[in-house]
mmCIF file with all atom_site columns, C-alpha atoms in Angstrom:
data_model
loop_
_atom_site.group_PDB
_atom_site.id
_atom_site.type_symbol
_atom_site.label_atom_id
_atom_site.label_alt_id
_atom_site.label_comp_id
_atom_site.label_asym_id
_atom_site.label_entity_id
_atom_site.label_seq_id
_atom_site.pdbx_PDB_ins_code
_atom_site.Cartn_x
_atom_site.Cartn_y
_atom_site.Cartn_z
_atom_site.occupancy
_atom_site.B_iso_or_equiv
_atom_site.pdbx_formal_charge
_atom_site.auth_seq_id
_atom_site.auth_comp_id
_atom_site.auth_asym_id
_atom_site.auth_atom_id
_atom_site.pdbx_PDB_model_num
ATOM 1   C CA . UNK A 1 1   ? 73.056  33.422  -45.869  1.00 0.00 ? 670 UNK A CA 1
ATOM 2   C CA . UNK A 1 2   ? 75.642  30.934  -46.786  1.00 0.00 ? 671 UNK A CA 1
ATOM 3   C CA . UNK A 1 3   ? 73.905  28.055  -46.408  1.00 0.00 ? 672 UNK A CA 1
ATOM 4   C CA . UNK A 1 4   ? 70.388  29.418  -48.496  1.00 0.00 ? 673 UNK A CA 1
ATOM 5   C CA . UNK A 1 5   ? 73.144  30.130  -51.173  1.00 0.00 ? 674 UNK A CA 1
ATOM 6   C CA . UNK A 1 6   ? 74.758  26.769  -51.099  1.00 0.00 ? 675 UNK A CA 1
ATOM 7   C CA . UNK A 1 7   ? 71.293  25.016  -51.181  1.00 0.00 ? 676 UNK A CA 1
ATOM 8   C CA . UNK A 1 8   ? 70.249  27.205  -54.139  1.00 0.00 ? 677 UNK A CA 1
ATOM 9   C CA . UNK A 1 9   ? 73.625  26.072  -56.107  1.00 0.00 ? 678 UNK A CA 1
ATOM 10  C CA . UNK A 1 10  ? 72.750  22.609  -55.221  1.00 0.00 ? 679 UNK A CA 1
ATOM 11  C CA . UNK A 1 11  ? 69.128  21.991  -56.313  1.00 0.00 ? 680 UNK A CA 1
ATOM 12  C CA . UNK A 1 12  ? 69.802  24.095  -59.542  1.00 0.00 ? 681 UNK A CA 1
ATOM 13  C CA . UNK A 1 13  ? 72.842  21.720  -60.356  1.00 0.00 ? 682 UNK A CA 1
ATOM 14  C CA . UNK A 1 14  ? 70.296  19.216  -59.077  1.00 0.00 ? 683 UNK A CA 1
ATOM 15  C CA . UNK A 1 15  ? 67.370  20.330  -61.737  1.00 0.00 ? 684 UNK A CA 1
ATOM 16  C CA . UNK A 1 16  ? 70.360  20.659  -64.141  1.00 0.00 ? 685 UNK A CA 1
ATOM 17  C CA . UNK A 1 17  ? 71.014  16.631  -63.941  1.00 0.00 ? 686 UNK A CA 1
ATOM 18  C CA . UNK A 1 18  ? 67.531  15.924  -63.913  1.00 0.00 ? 687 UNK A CA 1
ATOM 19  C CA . UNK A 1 19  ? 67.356  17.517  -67.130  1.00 0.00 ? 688 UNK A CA 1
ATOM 20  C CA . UNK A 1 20  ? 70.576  16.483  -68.744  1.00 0.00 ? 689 UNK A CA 1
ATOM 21  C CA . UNK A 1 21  ? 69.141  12.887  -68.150  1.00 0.00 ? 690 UNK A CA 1
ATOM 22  C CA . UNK A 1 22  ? 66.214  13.165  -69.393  1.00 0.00 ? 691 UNK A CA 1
ATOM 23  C CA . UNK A 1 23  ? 67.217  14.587  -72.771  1.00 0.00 ? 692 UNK A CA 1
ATOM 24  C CA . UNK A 1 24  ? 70.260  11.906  -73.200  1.00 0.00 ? 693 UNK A CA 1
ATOM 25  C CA . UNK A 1 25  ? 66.758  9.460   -72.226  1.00 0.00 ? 694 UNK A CA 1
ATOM 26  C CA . UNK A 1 26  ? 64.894  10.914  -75.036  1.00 0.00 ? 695 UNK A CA 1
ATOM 27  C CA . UNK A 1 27  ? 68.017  10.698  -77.587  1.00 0.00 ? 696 UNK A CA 1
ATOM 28  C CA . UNK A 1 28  ? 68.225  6.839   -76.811  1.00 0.00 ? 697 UNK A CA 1
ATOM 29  C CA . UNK A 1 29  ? 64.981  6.651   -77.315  1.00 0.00 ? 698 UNK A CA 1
ATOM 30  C CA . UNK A 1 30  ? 64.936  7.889   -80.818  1.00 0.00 ? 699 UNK A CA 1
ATOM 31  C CA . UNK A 1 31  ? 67.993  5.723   -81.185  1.00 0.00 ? 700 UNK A CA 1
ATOM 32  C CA . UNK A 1 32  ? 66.293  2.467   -80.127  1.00 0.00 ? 701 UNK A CA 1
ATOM 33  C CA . UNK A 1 33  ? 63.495  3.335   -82.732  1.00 0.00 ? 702 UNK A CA 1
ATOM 34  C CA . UNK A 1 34  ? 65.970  3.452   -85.471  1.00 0.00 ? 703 UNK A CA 1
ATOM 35  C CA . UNK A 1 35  ? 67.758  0.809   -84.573  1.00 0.00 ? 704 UNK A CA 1
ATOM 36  C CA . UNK A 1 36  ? 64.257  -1.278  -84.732  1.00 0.00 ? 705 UNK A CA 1
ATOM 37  C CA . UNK A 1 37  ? 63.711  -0.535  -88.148  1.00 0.00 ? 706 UNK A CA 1
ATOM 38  C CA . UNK A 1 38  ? 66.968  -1.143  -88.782  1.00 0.00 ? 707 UNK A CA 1
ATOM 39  C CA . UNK A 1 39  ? 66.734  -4.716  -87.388  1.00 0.00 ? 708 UNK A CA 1
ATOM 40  C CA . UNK A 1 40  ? 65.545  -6.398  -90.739  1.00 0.00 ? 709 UNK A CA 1
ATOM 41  C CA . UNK A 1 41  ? 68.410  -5.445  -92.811  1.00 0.00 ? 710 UNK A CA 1
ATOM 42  C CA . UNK A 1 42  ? 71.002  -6.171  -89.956  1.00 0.00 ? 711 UNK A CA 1
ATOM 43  C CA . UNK A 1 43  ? 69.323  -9.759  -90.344  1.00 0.00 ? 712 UNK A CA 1
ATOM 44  C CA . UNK A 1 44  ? 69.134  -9.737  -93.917  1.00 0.00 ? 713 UNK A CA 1
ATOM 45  C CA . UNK A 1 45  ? 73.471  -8.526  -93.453  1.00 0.00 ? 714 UNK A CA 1
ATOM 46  C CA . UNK A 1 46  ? 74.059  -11.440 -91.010  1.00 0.00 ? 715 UNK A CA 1
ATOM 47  C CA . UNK A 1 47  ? 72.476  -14.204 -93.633  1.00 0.00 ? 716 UNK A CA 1
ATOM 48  C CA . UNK A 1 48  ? 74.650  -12.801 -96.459  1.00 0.00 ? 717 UNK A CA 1
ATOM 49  C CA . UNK A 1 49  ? 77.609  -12.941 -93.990  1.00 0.00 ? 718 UNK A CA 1
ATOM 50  C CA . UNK A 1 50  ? 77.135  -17.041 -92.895  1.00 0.00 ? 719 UNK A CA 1
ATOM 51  C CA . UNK A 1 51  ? 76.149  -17.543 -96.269  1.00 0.00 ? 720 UNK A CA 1
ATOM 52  C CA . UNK A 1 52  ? 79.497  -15.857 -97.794  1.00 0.00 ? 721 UNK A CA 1
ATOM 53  C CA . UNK A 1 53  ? 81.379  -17.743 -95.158  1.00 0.00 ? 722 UNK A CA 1
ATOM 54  C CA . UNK A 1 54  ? 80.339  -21.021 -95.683  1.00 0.00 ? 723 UNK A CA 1
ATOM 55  C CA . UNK A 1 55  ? 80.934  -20.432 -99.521  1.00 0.00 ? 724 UNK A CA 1
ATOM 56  C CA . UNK A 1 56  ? 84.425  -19.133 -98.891  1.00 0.00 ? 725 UNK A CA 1
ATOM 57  C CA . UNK A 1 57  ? 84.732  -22.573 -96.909  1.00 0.00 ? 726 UNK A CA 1
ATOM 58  C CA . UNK A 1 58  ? 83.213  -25.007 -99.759  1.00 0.00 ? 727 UNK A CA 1
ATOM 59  C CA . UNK A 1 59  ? 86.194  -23.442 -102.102 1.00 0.00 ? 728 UNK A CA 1
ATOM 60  C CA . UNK A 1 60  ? 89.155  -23.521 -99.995  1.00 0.00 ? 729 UNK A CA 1
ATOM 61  C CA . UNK A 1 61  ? 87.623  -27.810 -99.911  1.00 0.00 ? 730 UNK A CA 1
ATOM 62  C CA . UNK A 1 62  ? 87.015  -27.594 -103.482 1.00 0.00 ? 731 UNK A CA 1
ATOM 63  C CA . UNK A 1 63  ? 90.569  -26.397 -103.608 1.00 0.00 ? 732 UNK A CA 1
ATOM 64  C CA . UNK A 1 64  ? 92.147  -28.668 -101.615 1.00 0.00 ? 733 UNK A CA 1
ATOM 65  C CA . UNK A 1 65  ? 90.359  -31.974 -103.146 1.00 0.00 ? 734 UNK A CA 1
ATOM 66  C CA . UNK A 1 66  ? 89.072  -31.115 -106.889 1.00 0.00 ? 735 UNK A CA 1
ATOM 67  C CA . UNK A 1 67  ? 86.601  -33.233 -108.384 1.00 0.00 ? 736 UNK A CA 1
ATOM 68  C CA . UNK A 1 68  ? 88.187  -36.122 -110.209 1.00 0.00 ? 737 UNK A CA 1
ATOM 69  C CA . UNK A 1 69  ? 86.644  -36.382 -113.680 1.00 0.00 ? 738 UNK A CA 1
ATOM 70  C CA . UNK A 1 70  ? 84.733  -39.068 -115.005 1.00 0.00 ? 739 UNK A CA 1
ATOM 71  C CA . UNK A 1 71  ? 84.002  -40.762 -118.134 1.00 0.00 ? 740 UNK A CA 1
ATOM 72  C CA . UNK A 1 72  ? 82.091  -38.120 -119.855 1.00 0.00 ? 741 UNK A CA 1
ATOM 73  C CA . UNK A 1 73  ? 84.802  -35.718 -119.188 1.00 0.00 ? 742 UNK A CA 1
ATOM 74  C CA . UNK A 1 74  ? 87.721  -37.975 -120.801 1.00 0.00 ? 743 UNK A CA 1
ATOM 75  C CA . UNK A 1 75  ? 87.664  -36.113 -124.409 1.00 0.00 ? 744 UNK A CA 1
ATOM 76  C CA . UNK A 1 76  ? 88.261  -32.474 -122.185 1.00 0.00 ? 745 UNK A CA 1
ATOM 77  C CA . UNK A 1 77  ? 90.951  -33.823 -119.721 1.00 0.00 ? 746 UNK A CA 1
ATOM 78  C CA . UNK A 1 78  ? 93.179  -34.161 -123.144 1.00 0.00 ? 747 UNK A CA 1
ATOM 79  C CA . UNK A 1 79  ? 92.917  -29.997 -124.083 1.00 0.00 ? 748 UNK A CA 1
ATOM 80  C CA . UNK A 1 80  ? 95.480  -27.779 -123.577 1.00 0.00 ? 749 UNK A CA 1
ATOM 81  C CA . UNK A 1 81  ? 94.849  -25.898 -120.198 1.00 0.00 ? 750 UNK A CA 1
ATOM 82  C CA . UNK A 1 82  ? 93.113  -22.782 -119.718 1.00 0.00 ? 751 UNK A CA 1
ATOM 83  C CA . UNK A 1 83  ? 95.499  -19.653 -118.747 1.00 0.00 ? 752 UNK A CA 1
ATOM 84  C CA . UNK A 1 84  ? 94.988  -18.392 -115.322 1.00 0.00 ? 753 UNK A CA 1
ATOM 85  C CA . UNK A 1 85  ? 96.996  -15.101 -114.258 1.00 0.00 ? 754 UNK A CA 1
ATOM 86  C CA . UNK A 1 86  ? 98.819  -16.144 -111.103 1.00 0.00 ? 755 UNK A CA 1
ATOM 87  C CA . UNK A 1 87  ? 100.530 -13.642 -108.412 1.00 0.00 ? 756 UNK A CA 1
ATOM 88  C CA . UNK A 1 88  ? 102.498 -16.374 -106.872 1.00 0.00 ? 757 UNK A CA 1
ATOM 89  C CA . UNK A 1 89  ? 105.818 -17.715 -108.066 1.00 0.00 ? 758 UNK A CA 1
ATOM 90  C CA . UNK A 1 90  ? 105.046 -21.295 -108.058 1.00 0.00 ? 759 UNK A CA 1
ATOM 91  C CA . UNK A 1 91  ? 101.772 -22.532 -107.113 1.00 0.00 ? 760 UNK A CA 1
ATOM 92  C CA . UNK A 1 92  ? 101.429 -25.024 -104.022 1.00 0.00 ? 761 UNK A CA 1
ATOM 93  C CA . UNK A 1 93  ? 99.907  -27.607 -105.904 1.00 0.00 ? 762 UNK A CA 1
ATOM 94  C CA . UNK A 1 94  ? 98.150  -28.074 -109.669 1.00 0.00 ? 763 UNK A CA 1
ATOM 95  C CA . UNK A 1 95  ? 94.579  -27.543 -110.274 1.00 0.00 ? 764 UNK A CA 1
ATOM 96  C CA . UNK A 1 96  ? 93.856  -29.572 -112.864 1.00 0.00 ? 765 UNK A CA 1
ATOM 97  C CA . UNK A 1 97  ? 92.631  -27.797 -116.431 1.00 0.00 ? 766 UNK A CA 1
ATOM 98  C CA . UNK A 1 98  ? 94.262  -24.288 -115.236 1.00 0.00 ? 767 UNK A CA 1
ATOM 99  C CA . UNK A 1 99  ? 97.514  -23.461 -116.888 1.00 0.00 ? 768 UNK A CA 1
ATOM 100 C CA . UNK A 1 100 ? 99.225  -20.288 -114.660 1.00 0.00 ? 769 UNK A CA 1
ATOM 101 C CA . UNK A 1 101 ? 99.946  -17.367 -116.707 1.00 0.00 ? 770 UNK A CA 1
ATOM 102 C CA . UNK A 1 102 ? 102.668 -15.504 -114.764 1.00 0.00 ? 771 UNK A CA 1
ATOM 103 C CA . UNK A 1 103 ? 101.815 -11.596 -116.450 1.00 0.00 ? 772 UNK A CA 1
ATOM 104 C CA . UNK A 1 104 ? 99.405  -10.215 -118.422 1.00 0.00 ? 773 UNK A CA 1
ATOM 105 C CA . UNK A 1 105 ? 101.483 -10.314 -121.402 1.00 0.00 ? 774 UNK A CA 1
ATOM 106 C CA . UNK A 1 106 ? 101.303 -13.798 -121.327 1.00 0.00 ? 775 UNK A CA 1
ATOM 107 C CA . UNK A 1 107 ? 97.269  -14.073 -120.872 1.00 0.00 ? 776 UNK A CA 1
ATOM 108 C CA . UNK A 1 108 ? 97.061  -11.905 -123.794 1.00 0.00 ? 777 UNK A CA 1
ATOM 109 C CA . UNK A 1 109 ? 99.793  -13.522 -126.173 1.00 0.00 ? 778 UNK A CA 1
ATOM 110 C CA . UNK A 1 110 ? 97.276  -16.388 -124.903 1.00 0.00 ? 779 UNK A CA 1
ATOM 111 C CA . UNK A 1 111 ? 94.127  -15.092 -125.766 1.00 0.00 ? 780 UNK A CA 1
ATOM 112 C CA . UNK A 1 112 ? 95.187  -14.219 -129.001 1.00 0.00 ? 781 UNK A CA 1
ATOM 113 C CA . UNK A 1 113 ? 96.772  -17.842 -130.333 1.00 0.00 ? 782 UNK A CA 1
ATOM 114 C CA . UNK A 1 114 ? 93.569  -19.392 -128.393 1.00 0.00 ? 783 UNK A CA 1
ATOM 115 C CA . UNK A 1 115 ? 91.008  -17.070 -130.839 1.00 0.00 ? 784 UNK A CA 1
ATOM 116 C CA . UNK A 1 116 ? 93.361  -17.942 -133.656 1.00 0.00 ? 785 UNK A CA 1
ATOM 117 C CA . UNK A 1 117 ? 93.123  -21.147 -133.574 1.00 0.00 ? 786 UNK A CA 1
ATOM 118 C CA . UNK A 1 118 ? 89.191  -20.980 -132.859 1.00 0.00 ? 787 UNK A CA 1
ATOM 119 C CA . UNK A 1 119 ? 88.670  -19.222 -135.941 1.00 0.00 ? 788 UNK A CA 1
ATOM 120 C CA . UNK A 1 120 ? 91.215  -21.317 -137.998 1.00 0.00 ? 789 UNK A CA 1
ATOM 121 C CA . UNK A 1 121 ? 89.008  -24.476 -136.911 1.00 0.00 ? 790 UNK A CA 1
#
């Protein structure tokens, strides 16, 4: 009697597994399908990603070596640089035509005598 009991417990935990798996297969399953239609937009995210990477990576060069300006820029190079709000103390090296404004009071006192003297011109 024993042993027709213990066989009993065994093929229903037995039926029970069977059955477990095959509604965790049936869940990835429906997971697999969304993840397919998914597929063109996680390609579409992966572009944007190199894309925004390589950018990021053409301005920290652009950065490091600016442009030097040529002939047809000569009359600019003499202006007044442009404010720039700046959240460093001292910045590591010049960019050439950026003044650094060190708070917005300053970029405002600056926008104001720059429209000034627009409109006085």
């Amino acid at each position: 009697m024993a042993a027709t009991l213990t066989d009993i417990v065994i093929i229903a935990l037995l039926i029970g597994s069977l059955g477990y798996g095959w509604y965790i297969s049936r869940k990835v399953q429906v997971l697999m399908a969304a993840l397919k239609q998914l597929e063109p937009l996680v390609q579409e995210f992966s572009s944007a990603v190199d894309k925004t990477e390589e950018s990021v990576h053409q301005l920290k060069l652009n950065l490091q070596d600016p442009p030097q300006p040529s002939h047809a820029d000569a009359p600019f190079a003499q202006e007044d640089d442009e404010p720039l709000f700046a959240t460093r103390r001292a910045p590591a090296h010049k960019i050439p035509g950026v003044q650094v404004v060190r708070n917005k009071q300053d970029l405002v006192r600056r926008f104001f005598e720059t429209s000034r003297a627009d409109s006085k011109a």
